[in-house]
Coordinates of N, CA and C in Angstrom, one line a residue:
M1 N 50.7 -3.3 56.9 CA 49.7 -2.9 56.0 C 48.7 -1.9 56.6
L2 N 49.0 -1.3 57.7 CA 48.1 -0.4 58.4 C 48.9 0.9 58.6
I3 N 48.2 2.0 58.7 CA 48.8 3.3 59.1 C 49.0 3.2 60.6
D4 N 49.8 4.2 61.1 CA 50.1 4.1 62.6 C 48.8 4.4 63.3
P5 N 48.7 3.8 64.5 CA 47.4 3.9 65.3 C 47.1 5.4 65.7
A6 N 48.0 6.2 66.0 CA 47.7 7.6 66.4 C 47.1 8.3 65.2
S7 N 47.6 8.2 64.0 CA 47.0 8.8 62.8 C 45.6 8.2 62.5
A8 N 45.5 6.9 62.7 CA 44.2 6.3 62.4 C 43.2 6.9 63.4
D9 N 43.5 7.0 64.7 CA 42.6 7.5 65.7 C 42.2 8.9 65.3
R10 N 43.2 9.7 65.0 CA 42.8 11.1 64.6 C 41.9 11.2 63.4
F11 N 42.2 10.4 62.4 CA 41.4 10.4 61.2 C 39.9 10.0 61.5
I12 N 39.8 8.9 62.3 CA 38.5 8.4 62.6 C 37.7 9.4 63.4
D13 N 38.4 10.1 64.4 CA 37.7 11.1 65.2 C 37.1 12.2 64.2
A14 N 38.0 12.7 63.3 CA 37.6 13.8 62.5 C 36.5 13.3 61.5
Y15 N 36.7 12.1 60.9 CA 35.8 11.6 59.9 C 34.4 11.3 60.6
M16 N 34.4 10.7 61.7 CA 33.1 10.4 62.4 C 32.4 11.7 62.8
A17 N 33.1 12.7 63.3 CA 32.5 14.0 63.7 C 31.9 14.7 62.5
F18 N 32.7 14.7 61.4 CA 32.2 15.4 60.2 C 31.0 14.6 59.6
L19 N 31.2 13.3 59.3 CA 30.1 12.6 58.7 C 28.8 12.5 59.6
G20 N 29.0 12.6 60.9 CA 27.9 12.6 61.8 C 27.0 13.8 61.7
T21 N 27.6 14.9 61.2 CA 26.8 16.1 61.0 C 25.9 16.0 59.7
L22 N 26.2 15.0 58.9 CA 25.4 14.9 57.6 C 24.3 13.9 57.8
V23 N 24.2 13.3 59.0 CA 23.2 12.3 59.2 C 22.4 12.7 60.5
T24 N 21.1 12.5 60.4 CA 20.2 12.9 61.5 C 20.3 11.9 62.7
A25 N 19.9 12.3 63.8 CA 19.8 11.4 65.0 C 18.9 10.2 64.7
E26 N 17.8 10.5 64.0 CA 16.9 9.4 63.6 C 17.5 8.4 62.7
E27 N 18.3 8.9 61.8 CA 19.0 8.0 60.8 C 20.1 7.2 61.5
K28 N 20.6 7.7 62.6 CA 21.6 6.9 63.4 C 21.0 5.9 64.3
H29 N 19.8 6.2 64.8 CA 19.2 5.4 65.8 C 19.0 3.9 65.4
G30 N 19.5 3.0 66.2 CA 19.4 1.6 66.0 C 20.3 1.1 64.9
K31 N 21.2 1.9 64.4 CA 22.1 1.5 63.3 C 23.6 1.3 63.9
R32 N 24.3 0.4 63.3 CA 25.8 0.4 63.6 C 26.4 1.6 63.0
P33 N 27.5 2.1 63.6 CA 28.2 3.3 63.1 C 28.6 3.1 61.6
T34 N 29.0 1.9 61.2 CA 29.4 1.8 59.8 C 28.2 2.1 58.8
Q35 N 27.0 1.8 59.3 CA 25.8 2.0 58.4 C 25.5 3.5 58.2
W36 N 25.6 4.3 59.3 CA 25.3 5.7 59.2 C 26.5 6.5 58.6
L37 N 27.7 5.9 58.8 CA 28.9 6.5 58.2 C 28.9 6.4 56.7
V38 N 28.4 5.3 56.2 CA 28.3 5.1 54.8 C 27.3 6.1 54.2
L39 N 26.2 6.3 54.9 CA 25.2 7.3 54.5 C 25.8 8.7 54.5
G40 N 26.5 9.0 55.5 CA 27.1 10.4 55.6 C 28.2 10.5 54.5
R41 N 28.9 9.5 54.2 CA 29.9 9.6 53.2 C 29.3 9.8 51.8
A42 N 28.1 9.1 51.5 CA 27.4 9.3 50.3 C 26.9 10.8 50.2
R43 N 26.5 11.3 51.3 CA 26.0 12.7 51.3 C 27.1 13.7 51.1
Y44 N 28.3 13.4 51.6 CA 29.5 14.2 51.4 C 29.9 14.1 49.9
E45 N 29.8 13.0 49.3 CA 30.2 12.8 47.9 C 29.2 13.6 47.0
A46 N 27.9 13.7 47.4 CA 26.9 14.5 46.7 C 27.1 16.0 46.9
D47 N 27.6 16.4 48.0 CA 27.8 17.8 48.3 C 29.2 18.0 48.9
R48 N 30.2 18.1 48.1 CA 31.6 18.2 48.6 C 31.8 19.5 49.3
D49 N 30.9 20.5 49.1 CA 31.1 21.8 49.8 C 30.7 21.7 51.3
S50 N 30.0 20.6 51.7 CA 29.6 20.4 53.1 C 30.8 20.4 54.0
L51 N 32.0 20.0 53.5 CA 33.2 20.0 54.4 C 33.6 21.4 54.6
S52 N 33.6 22.3 53.7 CA 34.0 23.7 53.9 C 33.1 24.3 54.9
R53 N 31.8 24.1 54.8 CA 30.8 24.7 55.7 C 31.1 24.1 57.1
Y54 N 31.4 22.8 57.3 CA 31.7 22.2 58.5 C 33.0 22.8 59.1
R55 N 34.0 23.0 58.3 CA 35.3 23.5 58.8 C 35.1 24.9 59.3
A56 N 34.2 25.7 58.8 CA 34.0 27.1 59.2 C 33.4 27.1 60.6
T57 N 32.8 26.0 61.1 CA 32.2 26.0 62.4 C 33.1 25.6 63.5
L58 N 34.3 25.1 63.1 CA 35.2 24.5 64.1 C 36.1 25.5 64.8
R59 N 36.3 25.4 66.1 CA 37.2 26.3 66.8 C 38.7 25.8 66.7
H60 N 38.9 24.5 66.8 CA 40.3 24.0 66.8 C 40.3 22.8 65.8
P61 N 40.2 23.0 64.5 CA 40.2 21.9 63.6 C 41.5 21.2 63.5
D62 N 41.4 19.9 63.2 CA 42.6 19.1 62.9 C 42.8 19.2 61.4
E63 N 43.4 20.2 60.9 CA 43.5 20.6 59.5 C 44.1 19.4 58.7
E64 N 45.1 18.7 59.2 CA 45.7 17.6 58.4 C 44.6 16.5 58.1
M65 N 43.8 16.2 59.1 CA 42.8 15.1 58.9 C 41.6 15.7 58.0
L66 N 41.3 16.9 58.2 CA 40.2 17.5 57.4 C 40.7 17.6 55.9
E67 N 41.9 17.8 55.7 CA 42.5 17.9 54.3 C 42.4 16.5 53.7
A68 N 42.7 15.4 54.5 CA 42.6 14.0 54.0 C 41.2 13.7 53.6
I69 N 40.2 14.2 54.4 CA 38.8 14.0 54.1 C 38.5 14.7 52.8
R70 N 39.0 15.9 52.7 CA 38.7 16.7 51.5 C 39.2 16.0 50.2
L71 N 40.3 15.3 50.3 CA 40.9 14.6 49.2 C 40.4 13.2 49.0
L72 N 39.4 12.7 49.8 CA 38.9 11.4 49.7 C 38.4 11.1 48.3
R73 N 38.7 10.0 47.8 CA 38.2 9.5 46.5 C 37.3 8.3 46.7
L74 N 36.0 8.6 46.6 CA 35.0 7.5 46.7 C 34.8 7.0 45.3
N75 N 35.0 5.7 45.2 CA 35.0 5.1 43.9 C 34.7 3.6 44.0
R76 N 34.4 3.0 42.9 CA 34.3 1.5 42.8 C 35.8 1.1 42.4
W77 N 36.3 0.2 43.2 CA 37.7 -0.2 43.0 C 37.8 -1.7 42.8
V78 N 38.7 -2.2 42.0 CA 39.1 -3.6 42.0 C 40.1 -3.8 43.0
Y79 N 39.8 -4.6 44.0 CA 40.7 -5.1 45.0 C 41.4 -6.3 44.5
L80 N 42.6 -6.1 44.0 CA 43.2 -7.2 43.2 C 44.0 -8.2 44.1
K81 N 44.8 -7.7 45.0 CA 45.6 -8.6 45.8 C 46.3 -7.8 47.0
D82 N 46.9 -8.6 47.8 CA 47.7 -8.1 48.9 C 49.1 -8.5 48.7
T83 N 50.0 -7.5 49.1 CA 51.4 -7.8 49.3 C 51.7 -7.8 50.8
R84 N 53.0 -8.0 51.1 CA 53.3 -7.9 52.5 C 53.2 -6.4 53.0
A85 N 53.3 -5.5 52.1 CA 53.3 -4.0 52.5 C 52.0 -3.3 52.2
Y86 N 51.2 -3.7 51.3 CA 50.0 -3.0 51.0 C 49.0 -3.8 50.2
S87 N 47.8 -3.3 50.0 CA 46.8 -3.9 49.2 C 46.7 -3.2 47.9
V88 N 46.5 -3.9 46.8 CA 46.4 -3.3 45.4 C 45.0 -3.0 45.1
L89 N 44.7 -1.7 44.8 CA 43.4 -1.2 44.3 C 43.6 -0.5 43.0
L90 N 42.6 -0.8 42.1 CA 42.6 -0.1 40.8 C 41.2 0.5 40.7
P91 N 41.0 1.7 40.2 CA 39.6 2.2 39.9 C 39.1 1.3 38.8
V92 N 37.8 1.1 38.7 CA 37.3 0.2 37.7 C 37.5 0.6 36.3
D93 N 37.9 1.9 36.1 CA 38.3 2.3 34.7 C 39.7 1.9 34.3
G94 N 40.4 1.3 35.3 CA 41.8 0.8 35.0 C 42.8 1.9 34.7
S95 N 42.6 3.1 35.1 CA 43.4 4.2 34.7 C 44.7 4.3 35.5
C96 N 44.8 3.7 36.7 CA 45.9 3.7 37.6 C 45.8 2.6 38.6
A97 N 46.8 2.5 39.4 CA 46.7 1.5 40.5 C 47.4 2.1 41.7
H98 N 46.9 1.7 42.9 CA 47.4 2.2 44.2 C 47.8 1.1 45.1
G99 N 48.9 1.3 45.8 CA 49.2 0.4 47.0 C 48.6 1.1 48.2
V100 N 47.6 0.5 48.8 CA 46.8 1.1 49.8 C 47.0 0.4 51.2
L101 N 47.0 1.3 52.2 CA 47.1 0.8 53.6 C 45.7 0.8 54.2
G102 N 45.5 -0.1 55.2 CA 44.3 0.0 55.9 C 44.3 1.0 57.1
L103 N 43.2 1.4 57.5 CA 43.0 2.4 58.6 C 43.3 1.7 59.9
T104 N 42.4 0.7 60.2 CA 42.6 -0.1 61.5 C 42.6 -1.5 61.2
E105 N 42.1 -1.9 60.0 CA 42.1 -3.3 59.6 C 42.7 -3.4 58.2
R106 N 43.3 -4.6 57.9 CA 43.8 -4.8 56.6 C 42.6 -5.0 55.7
L107 N 42.7 -4.7 54.4 CA 41.6 -4.9 53.5 C 41.2 -6.3 53.4
R108 N 42.2 -7.2 53.5 CA 41.8 -8.7 53.4 C 41.0 -9.1 54.6
D109 N 41.2 -8.5 55.7 CA 40.4 -8.8 56.9 C 38.9 -8.3 56.7
I110 N 38.8 -7.1 56.2 CA 37.5 -6.5 55.9 C 36.8 -7.3 54.9
G111 N 37.5 -7.7 53.8 CA 36.9 -8.5 52.7 C 36.9 -10.0 53.0
Q112 N 36.9 -10.4 54.2 CA 36.7 -11.8 54.6 C 37.8 -12.7 54.0
G113 N 39.1 -12.1 53.9 CA 40.2 -12.9 53.5 C 40.3 -13.2 52.0
E114 N 39.4 -12.6 51.2 CA 39.4 -12.8 49.8 C 39.8 -11.6 49.0
T115 N 40.6 -11.8 48.0 CA 40.9 -10.7 47.0 C 40.2 -11.0 45.7
G116 N 40.5 -10.2 44.7 CA 39.8 -10.4 43.4 C 38.3 -10.0 43.5
S117 N 38.1 -8.8 44.0 CA 36.7 -8.4 44.1 C 36.6 -6.9 43.7
V118 N 35.3 -6.5 43.5 CA 35.0 -5.1 43.2 C 34.3 -4.6 44.5
I119 N 34.8 -3.4 45.0 CA 34.2 -2.8 46.2 C 34.0 -1.3 46.0
K120 N 33.1 -0.7 46.7 CA 33.0 0.7 46.7 C 33.6 1.1 48.1
T121 N 34.6 2.0 48.0 CA 35.2 2.5 49.3 C 35.9 3.8 49.0
G122 N 36.3 4.5 50.1 CA 37.0 5.7 50.0 C 38.5 5.5 50.2
V123 N 39.3 6.2 49.3 CA 40.8 6.2 49.5 C 41.2 7.6 49.6
F124 N 42.1 7.8 50.5 CA 42.6 9.2 50.8 C 44.1 9.2 51.0
P125 N 44.8 10.3 50.8 CA 46.2 10.4 51.1 C 46.4 10.8 52.6
L126 N 47.3 10.2 53.3 CA 47.7 10.5 54.6 C 49.1 10.1 54.9
N127 N 49.9 11.0 55.4 CA 51.3 10.8 55.7 C 52.1 10.2 54.5
G128 N 51.7 10.7 53.3 CA 52.4 10.3 52.1 C 52.0 9.0 51.5
R129 N 50.9 8.3 52.0 CA 50.5 7.0 51.6 C 49.0 7.1 51.2
W130 N 48.5 6.2 50.4 CA 47.1 6.0 50.2 C 46.6 5.1 51.3
V131 N 45.4 5.5 51.8 CA 44.8 4.8 52.9 C 43.3 4.6 52.6
C132 N 42.8 3.4 52.9 CA 41.4 3.1 52.7 C 40.6 3.5 53.9
D133 N 39.4 4.1 53.8 CA 38.6 4.6 54.9 C 37.9 3.5 55.7
G134 N 38.0 2.3 55.2 CA 37.5 1.1 56.0 C 36.0 0.9 55.8
L135 N 35.3 1.7 55.1 CA 33.9 1.6 54.8 C 33.7 0.9 53.5
I136 N 33.3 -0.4 53.5 CA 33.2 -1.1 52.2 C 31.8 -1.4 51.9
E137 N 31.4 -1.1 50.6 CA 30.1 -1.4 50.1 C 30.2 -2.2 48.9
G138 N 29.1 -2.9 48.5 CA 28.9 -3.5 47.2 C 29.9 -4.5 46.8
L139 N 30.3 -5.4 47.7 CA 31.4 -6.4 47.4 C 30.8 -7.4 46.4
A140 N 31.6 -7.5 45.3 CA 31.3 -8.4 44.2 C 32.6 -9.2 43.8
W141 N 32.5 -10.5 43.7 CA 33.7 -11.3 43.4 C 33.9 -11.3 41.9
L142 N 35.2 -11.3 41.5 CA 35.6 -11.4 40.1 C 35.8 -12.9 39.8
G143 N 35.4 -13.3 38.6 CA 35.7 -14.6 38.1 C 37.1 -14.7 37.7
P144 N 37.6 -15.9 37.4 CA 39.0 -16.1 37.1 C 39.5 -15.4 35.8
N145 N 38.7 -15.4 34.8 CA 39.0 -14.7 33.6 C 39.2 -13.2 33.7
I146 N 38.2 -12.6 34.4 CA 38.3 -11.2 34.6 C 39.4 -10.8 35.5
R147 N 39.7 -11.7 36.5 CA 40.8 -11.4 37.4 C 42.1 -11.5 36.7
R148 N 42.2 -12.4 35.8 CA 43.5 -12.6 34.9 C 43.6 -11.3 34.1
D149 N 42.5 -10.8 33.5 CA 42.6 -9.6 32.7 C 43.0 -8.4 33.5
V150 N 42.5 -8.3 34.7 CA 42.8 -7.1 35.6 C 44.3 -7.2 36.1
T151 N 44.7 -8.4 36.3 CA 46.2 -8.6 36.7 C 47.1 -8.1 35.5
A152 N 46.7 -8.4 34.3 CA 47.5 -7.9 33.2 C 47.4 -6.4 33.1
I153 N 46.3 -5.8 33.3 CA 46.1 -4.3 33.3 C 47.0 -3.8 34.4
Y154 N 47.0 -4.4 35.6 CA 47.9 -3.9 36.7 C 49.3 -4.0 36.4
Q155 N 49.8 -5.1 35.7 CA 51.2 -5.2 35.4 C 51.6 -4.1 34.3
R156 N 50.7 -3.8 33.4 CA 50.9 -2.8 32.4 C 51.0 -1.4 33.1
L157 N 50.1 -1.2 34.0 CA 50.1 0.1 34.7 C 51.4 0.3 35.5
R158 N 51.9 -0.8 36.1 CA 53.2 -0.7 36.8 C 54.3 -0.3 35.8
Q159 N 54.3 -1.0 34.7 CA 55.4 -0.8 33.7 C 55.3 0.7 33.1
D160 N 54.1 1.2 33.1 CA 53.9 2.6 32.5 C 54.0 3.6 33.6
G161 N 54.4 3.3 34.8 CA 54.6 4.2 35.9 C 53.3 4.8 36.5
K162 N 52.2 4.0 36.3 CA 50.9 4.5 36.8 C 50.4 3.8 38.1
F163 N 51.4 3.3 38.8 CA 51.2 2.7 40.1 C 51.8 3.6 41.2
S164 N 51.1 3.8 42.3 CA 51.7 4.7 43.3 C 51.3 4.2 44.7
L165 N 52.2 4.5 45.6 CA 52.0 4.2 47.0 C 51.4 5.3 47.8
G166 N 51.5 6.5 47.1 CA 51.0 7.7 47.7 C 50.8 8.8 46.7
P167 N 50.2 9.9 47.0 CA 50.0 11.0 46.0 C 51.4 11.6 45.6
T168 N 51.4 12.0 44.4 CA 52.6 12.7 43.9 C 52.6 14.1 44.5
P169 N 53.7 14.5 45.1 CA 53.8 15.9 45.7 C 53.7 16.9 44.6
V170 N 53.0 18.0 44.9 CA 52.8 19.0 43.9 C 53.9 20.0 44.0

């Protein structure tokens, strides 16, 4: 349920380097990396052109990882369940469902072993699969009735072909 460690390391290096440019040294001081990374990610979401400006300053960019960052979807997701191969995430609007891999930790490990929650996180395509960026905010548990409704929505999405393990090639 994780991407390969070499790809994870490359993504983390590129992500931290980029998001680090969106946060001041004072904002980083005394904070855990996840705290300032979430701040940087929010700033990126507010100014998506910041990645283009950052790319223009690089001498030897890792284009594959920068493209994954460009395609990041920051959203509130319903984290419905885990299978042996992936975690199931649905955007809160219920428009689709994704089988998502973890970057360095499984989503269930990040979410304290519980599924059936709403989280704010980033999902991006890498190596043909959907991957979670590992930065989780705003965890809220779903009650049993809502969870049952979301499970029905997920089953309908699967039947309608709106479930994917990775982006559709263009």
